[in-house]
Tab-separated table of C-alpha atoms in Angstrom:
chain	number	residue	atom	x	y	z
S	1	MET	CA	-81.783	-0.860	59.579
S	2	LEU	CA	-78.111	-0.732	58.350
S	3	GLU	CA	-76.653	-2.164	61.359
S	4	LYS	CA	-77.834	-5.579	60.363
S	5	LEU	CA	-74.678	-5.398	57.863
S	6	LYS	CA	-72.644	-6.020	60.408
S	7	ASP	CA	-73.775	-9.899	60.345
S	8	LYS	CA	-71.662	-11.249	58.505
S	9	LYS	CA	-73.778	-13.939	55.921
S	10	THR	CA	-76.466	-10.469	55.407
S	11	ALA	CA	-73.797	-8.196	54.431
S	12	ILE	CA	-72.790	-11.190	51.822
S	13	ILE	CA	-76.169	-11.684	50.479
S	14	ALA	CA	-76.242	-7.869	50.521
S	15	THR	CA	-73.076	-7.392	48.888
S	16	LEU	CA	-73.999	-9.367	45.819
S	17	PHE	CA	-76.819	-6.992	45.554
S	18	ALA	CA	-74.863	-4.362	45.344
S	19	MET	CA	-72.756	-6.330	43.010
S	20	PHE	CA	-76.041	-7.548	40.715
S	21	LEU	CA	-77.257	-4.090	40.432
S	22	TRP	CA	-73.821	-2.108	39.595
S	23	GLY	CA	-73.572	-4.776	36.916
S	24	SER	CA	-77.001	-4.677	35.567
S	25	ALA	CA	-76.362	-0.828	35.073
S	26	MET	CA	-74.758	-1.506	31.358
S	27	PRO	CA	-77.870	-2.975	29.693
S	28	VAL	CA	-80.428	-0.888	31.628
S	29	ILE	CA	-78.464	1.889	29.873
S	30	LYS	CA	-78.179	0.005	26.471
S	31	THR	CA	-82.135	-0.017	26.603
S	32	THR	CA	-82.976	3.380	27.917
S	33	TYR	CA	-81.488	4.980	24.290
S	34	LYS	CA	-82.843	2.226	21.802
S	35	GLU	CA	-86.316	3.101	23.931
S	36	MET	CA	-85.807	6.803	24.367
S	37	GLY	CA	-85.019	6.585	20.173
S	38	VAL	CA	-80.632	7.385	20.629
S	39	ALA	CA	-78.453	7.016	18.398
S	40	ALA	CA	-75.308	6.143	18.792
S	41	SER	CA	-73.683	9.922	16.950
S	42	ASN	CA	-75.816	11.439	19.916
S	43	THR	CA	-73.885	12.301	22.680
S	44	GLY	CA	-76.364	15.443	23.685
S	45	ALA	CA	-79.154	12.910	24.073
S	46	GLN	CA	-76.963	10.495	25.908
S	47	ILE	CA	-75.286	12.778	28.370
S	48	LEU	CA	-78.472	14.456	29.158
S	49	ILE	CA	-80.152	10.980	30.053
S	50	ALA	CA	-77.080	10.595	32.043
S	51	GLY	CA	-77.345	13.622	34.187
S	52	PHE	CA	-81.368	13.148	35.334
S	53	ARG	CA	-80.509	9.131	36.317
S	54	PHE	CA	-78.125	11.205	38.958
S	55	PHE	CA	-80.248	13.917	39.682
S	56	LEU	CA	-82.488	11.632	40.974
S	57	ALA	CA	-80.048	9.429	42.240
S	58	GLY	CA	-78.951	12.263	44.688
S	59	VAL	CA	-82.666	13.356	45.711
S	60	LEU	CA	-83.120	9.106	46.131
S	61	ALA	CA	-79.438	9.577	48.140
S	62	PHE	CA	-80.150	12.401	50.274
S	63	ILE	CA	-83.438	9.792	51.347
S	64	TYR	CA	-81.265	7.729	52.452
S	65	PHE	CA	-79.368	10.380	54.038
S	66	ARG	CA	-82.149	11.413	56.408
S	67	SER	CA	-83.608	7.655	56.498
S	68	PHE	CA	-80.619	5.798	57.897
S	69	ASN	CA	-77.582	8.277	58.588
S	70	GLU	CA	-76.257	7.315	62.068
S	71	GLU	CA	-74.098	10.043	62.387
S	72	LYS	CA	-74.474	13.831	63.440
S	73	LEU	CA	-73.856	16.320	60.572
S	74	ASP	CA	-71.592	18.755	61.800
S	75	LYS	CA	-72.455	21.897	58.755
S	76	LYS	CA	-68.881	23.343	59.706
S	77	ASN	CA	-67.187	19.853	58.734
S	78	ILE	CA	-68.681	19.930	55.399
S	79	ASN	CA	-65.581	20.879	52.672
S	80	ILE	CA	-67.139	22.116	49.583
S	81	LYS	CA	-64.163	22.484	47.529
S	82	TYR	CA	-63.959	18.533	47.767
S	83	ILE	CA	-67.378	18.400	47.152
S	84	ILE	CA	-66.923	19.930	43.995
S	85	ILE	CA	-64.330	18.799	42.990
S	86	LEU	CA	-65.426	15.336	43.093
S	87	SER	CA	-68.818	15.674	41.431
S	88	LEU	CA	-67.175	16.562	38.273
S	89	ILE	CA	-64.286	13.698	38.342
S	90	GLN	CA	-66.423	11.333	39.960
S	91	THR	CA	-70.482	11.946	37.957
S	92	SER	CA	-69.483	14.542	35.487
S	93	ILE	CA	-66.604	13.798	33.663
S	94	GLN	CA	-66.855	9.824	34.648
S	95	TYR	CA	-70.092	9.474	32.525
S	96	ILE	CA	-70.022	11.915	29.580
S	97	PHE	CA	-67.566	9.550	28.768
S	98	TYR	CA	-69.454	6.286	29.296
S	99	TYR	CA	-72.295	7.227	28.979
S	100	VAL	CA	-70.968	8.338	24.570
S	101	GLY	CA	-68.634	4.649	25.116
S	102	MET	CA	-71.642	2.941	25.982
S	103	SER	CA	-73.162	3.578	23.169
S	104	ASN	CA	-70.878	2.796	21.021
S	105	THR	CA	-69.890	-0.912	22.362
S	106	SER	CA	-70.944	-3.934	23.620
S	107	GLY	CA	-72.315	-3.954	27.418
S	108	VAL	CA	-70.145	-7.099	27.264
S	109	LYS	CA	-67.215	-5.166	26.383
S	110	SER	CA	-67.934	-2.641	28.867
S	111	SER	CA	-68.177	-5.029	32.257
S	112	ILE	CA	-64.694	-6.416	31.492
S	113	ILE	CA	-62.849	-3.587	30.381
S	114	GLN	CA	-64.399	-1.772	34.431
S	115	ALA	CA	-63.986	-4.653	35.894
S	116	THR	CA	-59.804	-2.897	35.397
S	117	ASN	CA	-61.027	-0.318	38.202
S	118	SER	CA	-59.610	-2.316	40.912
S	119	PHE	CA	-56.083	-1.970	39.526
S	120	LEU	CA	-56.387	1.958	37.735
S	121	VAL	CA	-56.637	2.699	41.629
S	122	VAL	CA	-53.572	0.858	42.709
S	123	ILE	CA	-51.540	2.086	40.012
S	124	ILE	CA	-52.631	6.103	40.770
S	125	SER	CA	-53.006	5.159	44.735
S	126	ILE	CA	-49.525	4.474	43.836
S	127	ILE	CA	-49.018	8.215	42.261
S	128	MET	CA	-50.724	10.267	44.398
S	129	LEU	CA	-50.011	8.178	48.011
S	130	PRO	CA	-47.330	7.494	49.212
S	131	ASN	CA	-47.162	4.904	51.424
S	132	GLU	CA	-48.519	3.194	48.738
S	133	LYS	CA	-45.705	0.684	46.934
S	134	ILE	CA	-45.544	-1.824	43.835
S	135	ASN	CA	-45.029	-4.862	44.603
S	136	LEU	CA	-44.095	-8.563	42.022
S	137	GLN	CA	-47.867	-9.716	42.941
S	138	THR	CA	-49.298	-6.430	41.848
S	139	ILE	CA	-47.272	-6.344	38.733
S	140	ILE	CA	-48.690	-9.535	38.024
S	141	ALA	CA	-52.328	-8.308	38.372
S	142	ILE	CA	-51.572	-5.202	35.927
S	143	ILE	CA	-50.136	-7.760	33.712
S	144	LEU	CA	-52.913	-10.331	33.646
S	145	GLY	CA	-55.717	-7.211	33.594
S	146	THR	CA	-53.890	-5.415	30.606
S	147	LEU	CA	-53.493	-8.751	28.697
S	148	GLY	CA	-57.676	-9.668	29.606
S	149	ILE	CA	-58.334	-6.459	27.514
S	150	ILE	CA	-56.142	-6.411	25.483
S	151	VAL	CA	-57.480	-9.730	24.242
S	152	VAL	CA	-61.319	-8.785	24.625
S	153	ASN	CA	-60.446	-6.625	21.816
S	154	GLY	CA	-59.558	-9.075	19.663
S	155	GLY	CA	-55.607	-9.997	20.857
S	156	PHE	CA	-52.154	-8.420	19.448
S	157	THR	CA	-52.867	-8.735	16.147
S	158	ASN	CA	-56.490	-7.679	15.670
S	159	MET	CA	-56.448	-5.036	18.590
S	160	SER	CA	-56.338	-1.626	15.797
S	161	SER	CA	-59.478	-2.686	14.358
S	162	GLU	CA	-61.705	-4.054	17.079
S	163	PHE	CA	-60.745	-1.027	20.217
S	164	LYS	CA	-62.865	1.841	18.814
S	165	PHE	CA	-61.593	4.842	21.168
S	166	ILE	CA	-65.001	6.313	21.358
S	167	GLY	CA	-66.274	3.083	22.240
S	168	GLU	CA	-63.665	0.958	24.195
S	169	GLY	CA	-61.688	3.325	24.727
S	170	PHE	CA	-63.833	6.075	26.206
S	171	ILE	CA	-65.376	2.878	29.326
S	172	LEU	CA	-61.852	3.162	29.737
S	173	ILE	CA	-61.395	6.622	30.558
S	174	ALA	CA	-64.384	6.791	32.601
S	175	THR	CA	-62.918	3.452	34.273
S	176	THR	CA	-60.027	5.573	34.655
S	177	PHE	CA	-61.581	8.522	35.809
S	178	ASN	CA	-63.693	6.233	38.654
S	179	ALA	CA	-60.116	5.416	40.068
S	180	LEU	CA	-59.275	8.200	40.412
S	181	SER	CA	-62.128	9.221	42.100
S	182	SER	CA	-62.236	6.520	44.748
S	183	VAL	CA	-57.994	6.932	45.403
S	184	PHE	CA	-59.614	11.105	46.202
S	185	VAL	CA	-61.886	10.200	48.733
S	186	ARG	CA	-59.326	7.846	50.102
S	187	LYS	CA	-57.133	10.873	50.252
S	188	TYR	CA	-59.629	13.947	51.443
S	189	GLY	CA	-62.802	12.218	52.560
S	190	ALA	CA	-61.812	10.551	55.606
S	191	SER	CA	-63.559	13.477	57.359
S	192	GLN	CA	-66.466	14.109	55.682
S	193	ASN	CA	-70.003	12.168	55.875
S	194	GLU	CA	-70.124	9.778	53.057
S	195	VAL	CA	-74.072	9.673	52.030
S	196	PHE	CA	-74.390	13.209	52.698
S	197	THR	CA	-70.823	13.928	49.900
S	198	THR	CA	-72.234	11.088	47.789
S	199	ALA	CA	-75.577	12.724	47.473
S	200	SER	CA	-74.866	15.945	47.588
S	201	GLN	CA	-72.326	15.906	44.450
S	202	PHE	CA	-74.333	13.595	42.766
S	203	ILE	CA	-76.437	16.502	41.856
S	204	ILE	CA	-73.678	18.754	41.034
S	205	GLY	CA	-72.412	16.611	38.677
S	206	SER	CA	-76.040	15.755	37.243
S	207	ILE	CA	-76.624	19.728	36.637
S	208	ILE	CA	-73.087	19.795	34.594
S	209	LEU	CA	-74.655	16.953	32.823
S	210	ILE	CA	-77.739	18.262	32.411
S	211	VAL	CA	-76.920	21.760	30.918
S	212	THR	CA	-74.307	19.934	28.385
S	213	GLY	CA	-76.945	17.528	27.342
S	214	LEU	CA	-79.484	20.122	26.714
S	215	PHE	CA	-77.314	22.206	24.814
S	216	THR	CA	-75.356	19.488	22.550
S	217	LYS	CA	-78.507	17.049	22.150
S	218	ARG	CA	-79.208	17.300	18.187
S	219	ILE	CA	-83.319	15.968	18.441
S	220	SER	CA	-85.670	15.600	21.281
S	221	LEU	CA	-85.991	12.666	22.744
S	222	THR	CA	-89.043	10.090	23.504
S	223	VAL	CA	-90.070	9.538	26.031
S	224	THR	CA	-92.441	6.664	27.348
S	225	PRO	CA	-93.543	4.763	30.229
S	226	LEU	CA	-90.718	2.394	29.926
S	227	ALA	CA	-88.230	4.716	29.524
S	228	ILE	CA	-89.058	6.980	32.899
S	229	ILE	CA	-88.954	3.947	34.862
S	230	LEU	CA	-85.533	2.504	33.263
S	231	ILE	CA	-84.155	5.896	34.623
S	232	ILE	CA	-85.229	5.666	37.708
S	233	TYR	CA	-83.959	2.110	38.617
S	234	GLY	CA	-81.091	3.663	37.444
S	235	ALA	CA	-80.783	5.656	40.249
S	236	PHE	CA	-81.678	3.334	42.314
S	237	ILE	CA	-78.545	1.406	41.445
S	238	SER	CA	-76.058	4.541	42.192
S	239	ALA	CA	-78.334	5.252	45.795
S	240	THR	CA	-78.824	1.377	46.385
S	241	SER	CA	-74.788	0.499	45.580
S	242	TYR	CA	-72.868	2.593	47.241
S	243	ILE	CA	-75.038	2.805	50.495
S	244	ILE	CA	-74.786	-1.261	50.695
S	245	TRP	CA	-71.050	-1.770	49.564
S	246	ASN	CA	-69.597	1.350	52.132
S	247	THR	CA	-71.493	0.154	54.716
S	248	VAL	CA	-70.590	-3.614	54.756
S	249	LEU	CA	-67.071	-2.036	54.522
S	250	ARG	CA	-67.874	-0.241	57.645
S	251	TYR	CA	-68.019	-3.582	59.384
S	252	HIS	CA	-65.624	-5.482	57.783
S	253	SER	CA	-62.857	-5.465	55.859
S	254	ALA	CA	-61.917	-4.767	52.402
S	255	ASN	CA	-59.768	-7.709	51.810
S	256	GLU	CA	-62.377	-10.095	53.684
S	257	MET	CA	-65.503	-8.633	51.252
S	258	GLY	CA	-63.260	-7.168	47.867
S	259	VAL	CA	-63.245	-10.899	46.367
S	260	TYR	CA	-67.491	-10.309	45.686
S	261	LYS	CA	-66.240	-7.372	43.090
S	262	LEU	CA	-65.484	-10.167	40.873
S	263	PHE	CA	-68.895	-11.148	40.255
S	264	VAL	CA	-69.487	-6.805	38.635
S	265	PRO	CA	-68.350	-8.143	35.189
S	266	ILE	CA	-69.711	-11.497	35.802
S	267	PHE	CA	-73.274	-10.222	35.823
S	268	GLY	CA	-72.370	-7.470	33.722
S	269	SER	CA	-71.620	-9.791	31.016
S	270	LEU	CA	-74.731	-12.093	31.616
S	271	LEU	CA	-77.242	-9.269	31.988
S	272	SER	CA	-75.805	-8.444	28.783
S	273	VAL	CA	-76.214	-11.470	26.892
S	274	TRP	CA	-79.679	-12.220	28.030
S	275	GLY	CA	-80.738	-8.840	28.018
S	276	LEU	CA	-79.378	-7.524	24.911
S	277	HIS	CA	-78.600	-10.481	23.201
S	278	GLU	CA	-74.727	-9.999	22.068
S	279	ASP	CA	-72.599	-12.663	22.207
S	280	PHE	CA	-70.693	-14.422	24.295
S	281	THR	CA	-66.968	-15.368	22.212
S	282	ILE	CA	-64.232	-17.461	23.601
S	283	ASP	CA	-62.221	-14.199	23.366
S	284	LEU	CA	-64.691	-12.235	26.420
S	285	LEU	CA	-64.809	-15.313	28.206
S	286	ILE	CA	-60.412	-15.783	27.965
S	287	GLY	CA	-60.615	-12.067	28.727
S	288	LEU	CA	-63.131	-12.213	31.263
S	289	ILE	CA	-60.981	-14.722	33.542
S	290	LEU	CA	-57.911	-13.093	33.106
S	291	VAL	CA	-59.207	-9.469	34.690
S	292	ILE	CA	-60.947	-11.874	37.413
S	293	LEU	CA	-57.563	-14.031	37.830
S	294	GLY	CA	-56.077	-10.769	38.160
S	295	SER	CA	-58.387	-9.180	40.652
S	296	ILE	CA	-57.796	-12.003	42.562
S	297	VAL	CA	-54.134	-12.713	42.926
S	298	LEU	CA	-54.648	-8.114	43.756
S	299	ASN	CA	-57.096	-9.074	46.538
S	300	LEU	CA	-54.534	-11.412	48.056
S	301	ASP	CA	-51.738	-8.287	48.520
S	302	THR	CA	-54.736	-5.813	49.997
S	303	LYS	CA	-54.632	-6.946	53.295
S	304	ASN	CA	-56.715	-4.309	55.358
S	305	ASN	CA	-57.265	-1.818	52.515
S	306	LYS	CA	-60.291	-0.264	52.369
S	307	LYS	CA	-61.604	0.473	49.066
S	308	LYS	CA	-64.130	3.077	48.223
S	309	THR	CA	-65.940	2.694	44.909
S	310	SER	CA	-69.464	4.776	43.220
S	311	VAL	CA	-71.468	3.067	39.640
């Protein structure tokens, strides 16, 4: 079934679907908080919800592994240490910051800030990967992305009042850990089965989130049919988008398909405006344009590099 993604048109359609799923995560999380009666100050409940989502995502990823995996898994090659470290970086730590941050900022801002992931991957790669080098195009891209974040948060004059560390700051930290996990996978994960590794680290990371949430939540969660559907959909987002994106990268170059990742902040912003009735100001529009321009410049300079990312 996944071999159908060898066809370029099919791959583009599937990639756009994956980008839509990733973009829809922001309004889904905020709607889940509202449906379950989770206040911005109840960080324990937010972390617990994240744990439930990623436990289900891990189960779904294992189902995908059993259904679609075409590679024979050699148990001797499974790197337990690698999976545990990845689960801490990519699931536990990242989503503690992400879920708490989401409750203290808008979905539109979160979408735009998350779009800086590609810049952060480049910066971290230069530090961790000896063969990675910085050049003029990379510098221009990073400057444009940084300016985009500044504009989104009120510009140079109002940034101190517009920027909340526990809101926008936490989203930026979460995005940094996501970028770190991408570089970590590039450096150490070449010999590992991607689908099995993702399913395993989702499960391990989710257990840490669930235990942390249970011990720190302040009130009981209100469980409704809609809340359950939203959490299941969140799990579907994580497992499905990852499978699609990494399969597409197996058959097509990242330089060719990477430009479609620009649709994540676009979908995220539009869905937040539509679903959450958030304002889309001129500052947010300018910031989004700057981040997208930076991503375009960066993609022009990433020939033959495959960047692997999970939400």
